[in-house]
Short mmCIF file of C-alpha atoms and ligand atoms in Angstrom, two decimals:
data_model
loop_
_atom_site.label_atom_id
_atom_site.label_comp_id
_atom_site.label_asym_id
_atom_site.label_seq_id
_atom_site.Cartn_x
_atom_site.Cartn_y
_atom_site.Cartn_z
CA MET A 1 0.00 0.00 0.00
CA MET A 2 2.65 2.49 1.18
CA ARG A 3 4.94 1.61 -1.63
CA GLN A 4 2.16 2.07 -4.19
CA ARG A 5 1.24 5.52 -2.86
CA GLU A 6 4.90 6.53 -2.88
CA GLY A 7 5.14 5.33 -6.47
CA GLY A 8 2.03 7.40 -7.38
CA GLY A 9 3.61 10.48 -5.75
CA ARG A 10 6.76 10.07 -7.74
CA THR A 11 4.79 9.76 -11.02
CA ARG A 12 2.80 12.89 -10.09
CA SER A 13 5.88 14.96 -9.32
CA LEU A 14 7.46 13.69 -12.51
CA ALA A 15 4.35 14.85 -14.43
CA TRP A 16 4.59 18.28 -12.77
CA LEU A 17 8.23 18.50 -13.58
CA SER A 18 7.62 17.76 -17.26
CA ILE A 19 4.74 20.30 -17.43
CA ALA A 20 6.92 22.93 -15.79
CA SER A 21 9.80 22.27 -18.15
CA LEU A 22 7.42 22.39 -21.13
CA VAL A 23 6.14 25.79 -20.01
CA ALA A 24 9.69 27.04 -19.45
CA LEU A 25 10.74 25.76 -22.86
CA THR A 26 7.75 27.47 -24.53
CA ILE A 27 8.52 30.79 -22.85
CA ALA A 28 12.17 30.50 -23.74
CA SER A 29 11.43 29.75 -27.39
CA VAL A 30 8.96 32.65 -27.63
CA VAL A 31 11.55 35.00 -26.18
CA VAL A 32 14.26 33.67 -28.47
CA GLY A 33 12.07 33.33 -31.58
CA PHE A 34 10.12 36.59 -31.42
CA GLY A 35 12.51 38.75 -29.44
CA TRP A 36 16.15 37.82 -29.39
CA LEU A 37 16.62 36.29 -32.88
CA PRO A 38 14.71 38.99 -34.81
CA SER A 39 16.44 41.75 -32.83
CA ALA A 40 19.78 40.30 -33.92
CA GLN A 41 18.80 40.94 -37.56
CA ALA A 42 20.08 44.08 -39.22
CA ASP A 43 16.64 45.31 -40.32
CA PHE A 44 14.95 44.72 -36.96
CA SER A 45 11.99 47.03 -36.57
CA ALA A 46 9.24 45.11 -34.78
CA VAL A 47 6.62 47.53 -33.56
CA SER A 48 4.21 45.01 -32.12
CA LEU A 49 3.76 41.36 -31.29
CA TRP A 50 1.67 40.98 -34.48
CA ASP A 51 4.59 42.32 -36.46
CA SER A 52 6.88 39.75 -34.88
CA ILE A 53 4.44 36.93 -35.59
CA CYS A 54 4.17 37.96 -39.26
CA ARG A 55 7.93 38.15 -39.40
CA ALA A 56 8.30 34.71 -37.83
CA ALA A 57 5.78 33.30 -40.31
CA GLY A 58 7.88 34.65 -43.16
CA VAL A 59 5.51 37.41 -44.35
CA PRO A 60 7.57 39.92 -46.39
CA SER A 61 8.07 42.96 -44.21
CA ALA A 62 6.87 45.30 -46.99
CA TRP A 63 3.40 43.70 -46.67
CA VAL A 64 3.34 44.02 -42.95
CA ARG A 65 4.34 47.65 -43.25
CA GLN A 66 1.58 48.31 -45.77
CA GLY A 67 -0.98 46.27 -43.90
CA SER A 68 -0.47 47.50 -40.39
CA ARG A 69 1.61 50.63 -40.25
CA GLN A 70 0.24 52.76 -43.04
CA ASP A 71 -3.39 51.70 -42.95
CA THR A 72 -4.42 51.31 -39.34
CA PRO A 73 -4.07 54.95 -38.33
CA ALA A 74 -6.34 56.24 -41.10
CA VAL A 75 -9.54 54.49 -42.20
CA ALA A 76 -9.76 53.85 -45.93
CA SER A 77 -13.03 55.73 -46.37
CA ASN A 78 -15.56 57.59 -44.27
CA VAL A 79 -18.41 56.26 -46.37
CA ILE A 80 -20.50 53.41 -45.02
CA LEU A 81 -22.07 51.61 -47.95
CA LEU A 82 -25.77 50.88 -47.45
CA PRO A 83 -28.03 48.83 -49.75
CA GLU A 84 -30.41 51.80 -50.17
CA MET A 85 -27.62 53.74 -51.90
CA ALA A 86 -27.93 51.29 -54.77
CA ARG A 87 -31.71 51.77 -55.22
CA THR A 88 -33.24 53.49 -58.24
CA ALA A 89 -34.00 57.12 -57.47
CA ALA A 90 -37.11 59.24 -58.12
CA PRO A 91 -37.32 61.01 -61.54
CA ALA A 92 -37.02 64.39 -59.80
CA ALA A 93 -33.61 63.42 -58.42
CA VAL A 94 -32.48 62.27 -61.88
CA GLY A 95 -33.62 65.64 -63.33
CA ARG A 96 -31.72 67.64 -60.71
CA GLY A 97 -28.70 65.44 -61.26
CA ALA A 98 -28.81 66.07 -65.01
CA THR A 99 -28.59 69.82 -64.38
CA LEU A 100 -25.68 69.46 -61.96
CA ALA A 101 -23.94 67.12 -64.42
CA LEU A 102 -23.52 69.98 -66.89
CA ASN A 103 -20.36 70.73 -64.91
CA CYS A 104 -19.03 67.28 -65.58
CA THR A 105 -19.57 66.78 -69.32
CA MET A 106 -16.28 68.41 -70.27
CA CYS A 107 -14.35 65.40 -69.01
CA HIS A 108 -16.88 62.63 -68.48
CA GLY A 109 -18.70 63.11 -71.79
CA ALA A 110 -22.11 64.50 -72.70
CA LEU A 111 -23.87 61.28 -71.73
CA GLY A 112 -21.34 60.00 -69.22
CA MET A 113 -19.20 58.28 -71.87
CA SER A 114 -15.74 59.75 -71.62
CA ARG A 115 -13.73 60.54 -74.73
CA SER A 116 -10.60 61.13 -72.70
CA ASP A 117 -8.99 58.93 -70.06
CA ALA A 118 -11.46 60.09 -67.40
CA PRO A 119 -13.74 57.26 -66.27
CA ASN A 120 -17.14 56.66 -67.84
CA LEU A 121 -19.97 57.44 -65.47
CA ALA A 122 -22.88 56.26 -67.63
CA GLY A 123 -24.68 53.36 -65.98
CA GLN A 124 -22.24 53.31 -63.06
CA TYR A 125 -23.81 51.90 -59.89
CA PRO A 126 -25.15 54.82 -57.83
CA GLU A 127 -23.47 53.71 -54.60
CA VAL A 128 -20.11 53.75 -56.42
CA ILE A 129 -20.55 57.36 -57.54
CA ILE A 130 -21.73 58.41 -54.07
CA LYS A 131 -18.80 56.71 -52.38
CA GLN A 132 -16.17 58.01 -54.78
CA MET A 133 -17.50 61.59 -54.68
CA GLU A 134 -17.56 61.55 -50.87
CA ASP A 135 -14.02 60.14 -50.86
CA TYR A 136 -12.78 62.91 -53.18
CA LYS A 137 -14.52 65.44 -50.98
CA SER A 138 -12.92 64.14 -47.78
CA GLY A 139 -9.55 63.63 -49.47
CA LYS A 140 -9.62 59.85 -48.95
CA ARG A 141 -9.17 59.48 -52.70
CA GLY A 142 -6.67 61.96 -54.02
CA SER A 143 -7.31 63.89 -57.23
CA PRO A 144 -6.83 67.66 -57.38
CA ILE A 145 -9.43 67.97 -60.16
CA MET A 146 -12.11 65.94 -58.46
CA ALA A 147 -11.34 67.43 -55.04
CA ALA A 148 -12.08 70.88 -56.42
CA LEU A 149 -15.22 69.71 -58.20
CA SER A 150 -16.71 67.84 -55.26
CA LYS A 151 -15.85 70.42 -52.61
CA ASN A 152 -19.05 72.47 -52.95
CA LEU A 153 -21.45 69.62 -53.60
CA SER A 154 -23.85 68.69 -50.79
CA ALA A 155 -24.71 65.09 -49.93
CA ASP A 156 -28.01 65.56 -51.78
CA ASP A 157 -26.28 66.97 -54.86
CA ILE A 158 -24.05 63.90 -54.93
CA LYS A 159 -27.01 61.56 -54.55
CA ASP A 160 -28.81 63.27 -57.44
CA LEU A 161 -25.72 63.15 -59.66
CA ALA A 162 -25.39 59.44 -58.87
CA ALA A 163 -29.07 58.90 -59.71
CA TYR A 164 -28.66 60.70 -63.03
CA TYR A 165 -25.55 58.80 -64.12
CA ALA A 166 -27.01 55.47 -62.99
CA SER A 167 -30.03 56.16 -65.21
CA LEU A 168 -27.91 56.52 -68.37
CA PRO A 169 -27.26 53.49 -70.58
CA LYS A 170 -23.99 51.72 -69.83
CA ALA A 171 -21.09 51.43 -72.26
CA ARG A 172 -21.99 49.29 -75.25
CA THR A 173 -20.12 46.36 -73.79
CA ALA A 174 -21.81 43.19 -72.62
CA PRO A 175 -21.51 42.45 -68.90
CA THR A 176 -18.87 39.87 -68.11
CA THR A 177 -20.26 36.39 -67.53
CA TYR A 178 -18.57 33.31 -66.15
CA ASP A 179 -17.20 31.73 -69.28
CA GLU A 180 -14.16 29.74 -70.32
CA THR A 181 -12.74 32.40 -72.62
CA LEU A 182 -12.18 34.97 -69.86
CA PRO A 183 -8.60 35.75 -68.79
CA ALA A 184 -7.72 33.43 -65.91
CA LEU A 185 -7.32 36.23 -63.36
CA VAL A 186 -10.77 37.56 -64.19
CA ARG A 187 -12.46 34.17 -63.97
CA VAL A 188 -10.65 32.26 -61.23
CA GLY A 189 -7.98 34.61 -59.90
CA ASP A 190 -4.83 32.98 -58.57
CA PRO A 191 -5.31 31.29 -55.18
CA MET A 192 -1.56 30.66 -54.81
CA ARG A 193 -0.95 34.41 -54.82
CA ASN A 194 -4.14 35.27 -52.94
CA ILE A 195 -5.69 36.99 -55.97
CA ALA A 196 -9.48 36.71 -55.90
CA PRO A 197 -11.22 36.56 -59.28
CA CYS A 198 -12.41 39.96 -60.54
CA ILE A 199 -15.85 38.54 -61.36
CA SER A 200 -16.45 37.64 -57.72
CA CYS A 201 -16.77 41.37 -56.99
CA HIS A 202 -17.11 43.27 -60.26
CA GLY A 203 -20.05 41.36 -61.70
CA GLY A 204 -20.21 38.04 -63.53
CA VAL A 205 -20.51 35.87 -60.46
CA ASP A 206 -21.29 38.57 -57.92
CA GLN A 207 -21.35 42.35 -57.71
CA LYS A 208 -20.18 43.50 -54.32
CA LEU A 209 -21.80 46.69 -53.10
CA GLY A 210 -19.39 49.50 -54.00
CA ALA A 211 -17.42 47.59 -56.66
CA PRO A 212 -17.54 49.67 -59.86
CA TRP A 213 -18.85 48.63 -63.28
CA LEU A 214 -15.63 48.29 -65.28
CA GLU A 215 -16.74 47.15 -68.74
CA GLY A 216 -15.91 49.65 -71.45
CA MET A 217 -13.86 51.98 -69.20
CA PRO A 218 -10.89 53.68 -70.90
CA LYS A 219 -7.96 51.27 -70.71
CA ASN A 220 -5.48 53.88 -69.50
CA TYR A 221 -7.80 54.73 -66.63
CA LEU A 222 -8.06 51.08 -65.55
CA VAL A 223 -4.28 50.60 -65.70
CA GLN A 224 -3.68 53.84 -63.82
CA GLN A 225 -6.12 52.98 -61.01
CA MET A 226 -4.67 49.50 -60.54
CA GLN A 227 -1.17 50.94 -60.38
CA LEU A 228 -2.34 53.51 -57.83
CA PHE A 229 -3.79 50.70 -55.70
CA LYS A 230 -0.58 48.71 -56.11
CA THR A 231 1.64 51.52 -54.89
CA GLY A 232 -0.88 52.36 -52.16
CA GLU A 233 -1.33 55.88 -53.50
CA ARG A 234 -5.01 55.09 -53.86
CA ARG A 235 -6.13 53.63 -50.58
CA ASN A 236 -9.84 54.37 -50.28
CA ASP A 237 -10.87 50.71 -50.76
CA ALA A 238 -12.31 49.44 -47.48
CA GLN A 239 -10.53 46.35 -46.06
CA LEU A 240 -7.82 46.73 -48.75
CA GLN A 241 -10.11 44.88 -51.17
CA MET A 242 -8.36 46.13 -54.30
CA ARG A 243 -4.90 46.61 -52.86
CA ASN A 244 -4.85 42.96 -51.84
CA VAL A 245 -5.78 41.93 -55.38
CA VAL A 246 -3.26 44.00 -57.33
CA ARG A 247 -0.36 43.73 -54.88
CA ALA A 248 0.96 40.52 -56.45
CA MET A 249 -0.03 41.32 -60.03
CA THR A 250 2.67 42.08 -62.60
CA ALA A 251 2.52 45.03 -65.00
CA ASP A 252 1.71 42.61 -67.85
CA GLU A 253 -1.17 41.10 -65.92
CA ILE A 254 -2.54 44.53 -65.10
CA ASP A 255 -2.33 45.39 -68.76
CA ALA A 256 -4.09 42.18 -69.77
CA VAL A 257 -7.07 42.54 -67.42
CA ALA A 258 -7.38 46.24 -68.31
CA THR A 259 -7.43 45.37 -72.01
CA PHE A 260 -10.12 42.83 -71.30
CA TYR A 261 -12.38 45.19 -69.33
CA ALA A 262 -11.82 48.10 -71.72
CA ARG A 263 -13.16 46.02 -74.62
CA LYS A 264 -15.75 47.80 -76.71
CA GLY A 265 -18.19 45.28 -77.93
CA GLU A 266 -21.73 44.17 -78.33
CA PRO A 267 -24.49 46.22 -76.72
CA ALA A 268 -24.89 45.57 -73.02
CA GLY A 269 -28.57 44.89 -73.60
CA GLU A 270 -29.63 46.93 -70.58
C1 HEC B 301 -11.65 68.56 -65.64
C2 HEC B 301 -12.10 67.21 -65.86
C3 HEC B 301 -13.19 66.67 -64.95
C4 HEC B 301 -14.39 67.24 -64.64
C5 HEC B 301 -14.96 68.57 -65.11
C6 HEC B 301 -15.08 66.26 -63.78
N1 HEC B 301 -14.30 65.17 -63.59
FE1 HEC B 301 -14.77 63.52 -62.52
N2 HEC B 301 -12.96 62.72 -62.90
C7 HEC B 301 -11.98 63.31 -63.69
C8 HEC B 301 -10.78 62.48 -63.63
C9 HEC B 301 -9.47 62.75 -64.34
C10 HEC B 301 -11.09 61.39 -62.78
C11 HEC B 301 -10.15 60.26 -62.32
C12 HEC B 301 -9.36 60.86 -61.15
C13 HEC B 301 -8.59 59.87 -60.32
O1 HEC B 301 -7.54 59.43 -60.75
O2 HEC B 301 -9.04 59.57 -59.19
C14 HEC B 301 -12.47 61.57 -62.36
C15 HEC B 301 -13.15 60.67 -61.56
C16 HEC B 301 -14.48 60.78 -61.22
C17 HEC B 301 -15.24 59.77 -60.50
C18 HEC B 301 -14.75 58.42 -60.05
C19 HEC B 301 -15.28 57.38 -60.99
C20 HEC B 301 -14.84 55.99 -60.73
O3 HEC B 301 -15.18 55.11 -61.54
O4 HEC B 301 -14.17 55.74 -59.74
C21 HEC B 301 -16.51 60.27 -60.35
C22 HEC B 301 -17.67 59.59 -59.65
C23 HEC B 301 -16.54 61.57 -60.97
N3 HEC B 301 -15.30 61.84 -61.50
C24 HEC B 301 -17.66 62.37 -61.01
C25 HEC B 301 -17.65 63.65 -61.53
C26 HEC B 301 -18.78 64.55 -61.43
C27 HEC B 301 -20.12 64.19 -60.79
C28 HEC B 301 -18.41 65.71 -62.03
C29 HEC B 301 -19.21 66.99 -62.14
C30 HEC B 301 -19.66 67.56 -60.92
C31 HEC B 301 -17.05 65.54 -62.52
N4 HEC B 301 -16.63 64.27 -62.18
C32 HEC B 301 -16.33 66.46 -63.23
C33 HEC B 301 -12.09 64.46 -64.39
C34 HEC B 301 -13.14 65.35 -64.29
C1 HEC B 302 -12.84 41.48 -53.17
C2 HEC B 302 -13.57 42.17 -54.19
C3 HEC B 302 -12.80 42.63 -55.40
C4 HEC B 302 -12.05 41.88 -56.26
C5 HEC B 302 -11.75 40.40 -56.20
C6 HEC B 302 -11.59 42.79 -57.28
N1 HEC B 302 -12.04 44.05 -57.04
FE1 HEC B 302 -11.62 45.71 -58.13
N2 HEC B 302 -12.64 46.85 -56.77
C7 HEC B 302 -13.34 46.37 -55.68
C8 HEC B 302 -13.93 47.47 -54.96
C9 HEC B 302 -14.79 47.36 -53.71
C10 HEC B 302 -13.55 48.64 -55.66
C11 HEC B 302 -13.90 50.08 -55.28
C12 HEC B 302 -12.94 50.53 -54.21
C13 HEC B 302 -13.34 51.85 -53.60
O1 HEC B 302 -14.22 51.86 -52.75
O2 HEC B 302 -12.76 52.87 -53.97
C14 HEC B 302 -12.75 48.22 -56.79
C15 HEC B 302 -12.18 49.09 -57.72
C16 HEC B 302 -11.51 48.68 -58.86
C17 HEC B 302 -10.99 49.57 -59.87
C18 HEC B 302 -11.11 51.08 -59.89
C19 HEC B 302 -12.31 51.43 -60.74
C20 HEC B 302 -12.84 52.79 -60.59
O3 HEC B 302 -13.62 53.18 -61.44
O4 HEC B 302 -12.52 53.49 -59.61
C21 HEC B 302 -10.43 48.80 -60.84
C22 HEC B 302 -9.78 49.26 -62.12
C23 HEC B 302 -10.59 47.41 -60.43
N3 HEC B 302 -11.24 47.36 -59.23
C24 HEC B 302 -10.17 46.32 -61.16
C25 HEC B 302 -10.21 44.99 -60.71
C26 HEC B 302 -9.67 43.86 -61.44
C27 HEC B 302 -9.09 43.94 -62.84
C28 HEC B 302 -9.81 42.78 -60.64
C29 HEC B 302 -9.34 41.35 -60.90
C30 HEC B 302 -7.92 41.20 -61.19
C31 HEC B 302 -10.47 43.22 -59.42
N4 HEC B 302 -10.70 44.57 -59.51
C32 HEC B 302 -10.81 42.39 -58.37
C33 HEC B 302 -13.46 45.06 -55.31
C34 HEC B 302 -12.79 43.99 -55.90
#
């Protein structure tokens, strides 16, 4: 009896000893792995534990810098997208919008179809126009021209302009549909590089609230905007939706998807 109990005590203290050494080992490896080893590197610059974890997991530090240091202090946009922003507006709003839009025709075209490299606005989703105008106004999306033009517009003016442009027929380009002939990045993206397919947000499979209609846009505009997202100069996309997509894309890939979306083709039928 005695001997058995003694034996049990020894096993128990042995178990405690191994738990204690496991805990000590874990603490030591955390200190060494996240603190001592990284700090011994020449480019050590950990600002937080999250930073160290990303570093330990092998995330390139440029990503971490973009993801946490530049973006957390400032929100991407002040605009909260609501489903009602996407609803069709009353004819009176469209009429008021048409009058206000006389200030916009010079660059965006008489009927919202641009002849320059400014974006088309015809048939653009209303919530997109509202969000982008509010972002220009607040400076979340930088453009000296559009900042000046949106400065004196009220929230109602912007809503009416959005209603007017949404009421115009879209570019004569058929909406993208899920189909084998689409460029791979448009149709399936590239999971290995974390690139989601364009059609999962920009129409074809799904249109995410706030994702612009791209078909028939001037090619140079599409390339320029993707490059701005890539460099982080344009950063008004909530949750880095676009920045995450273009980050790993090459210049050739950007060119290819822009060529695809800029296609001028068959009537949209809408
Ligand atoms: C002098 C030329 C000019 C005028 C006038 C102008 N715009 Fe623009 N607009 C531009 C350019 C250039 C861009 C792209 C700027 C950028 O890089 O962000 C743009 C972008 C936009 C966008 C963003 C579209 C998108 O797909 O993201 C909207 C919305 C817009 N303009 C609305 C208007 C409205 C409404 C007016 C009239 C009140 C107007 N613009 C007048 C040149 C102009
Ligand atoms: C996760 C959803 C998502 C995916 C995937 C996505 N986009 Fe976007 N994209 C958006 C959103 C949302 C915006 C508007 C951002 C904002 O609020 O300013 C946008 C904006 C853009 C713009 C700027 C258009 C304008 O008029 O301002 C371009 C160009 C663009 N996307 C191209 C693409 C291409 C090409 C792909 C595929 C390689 C793609 N996007 C994949 C969500 C997405």
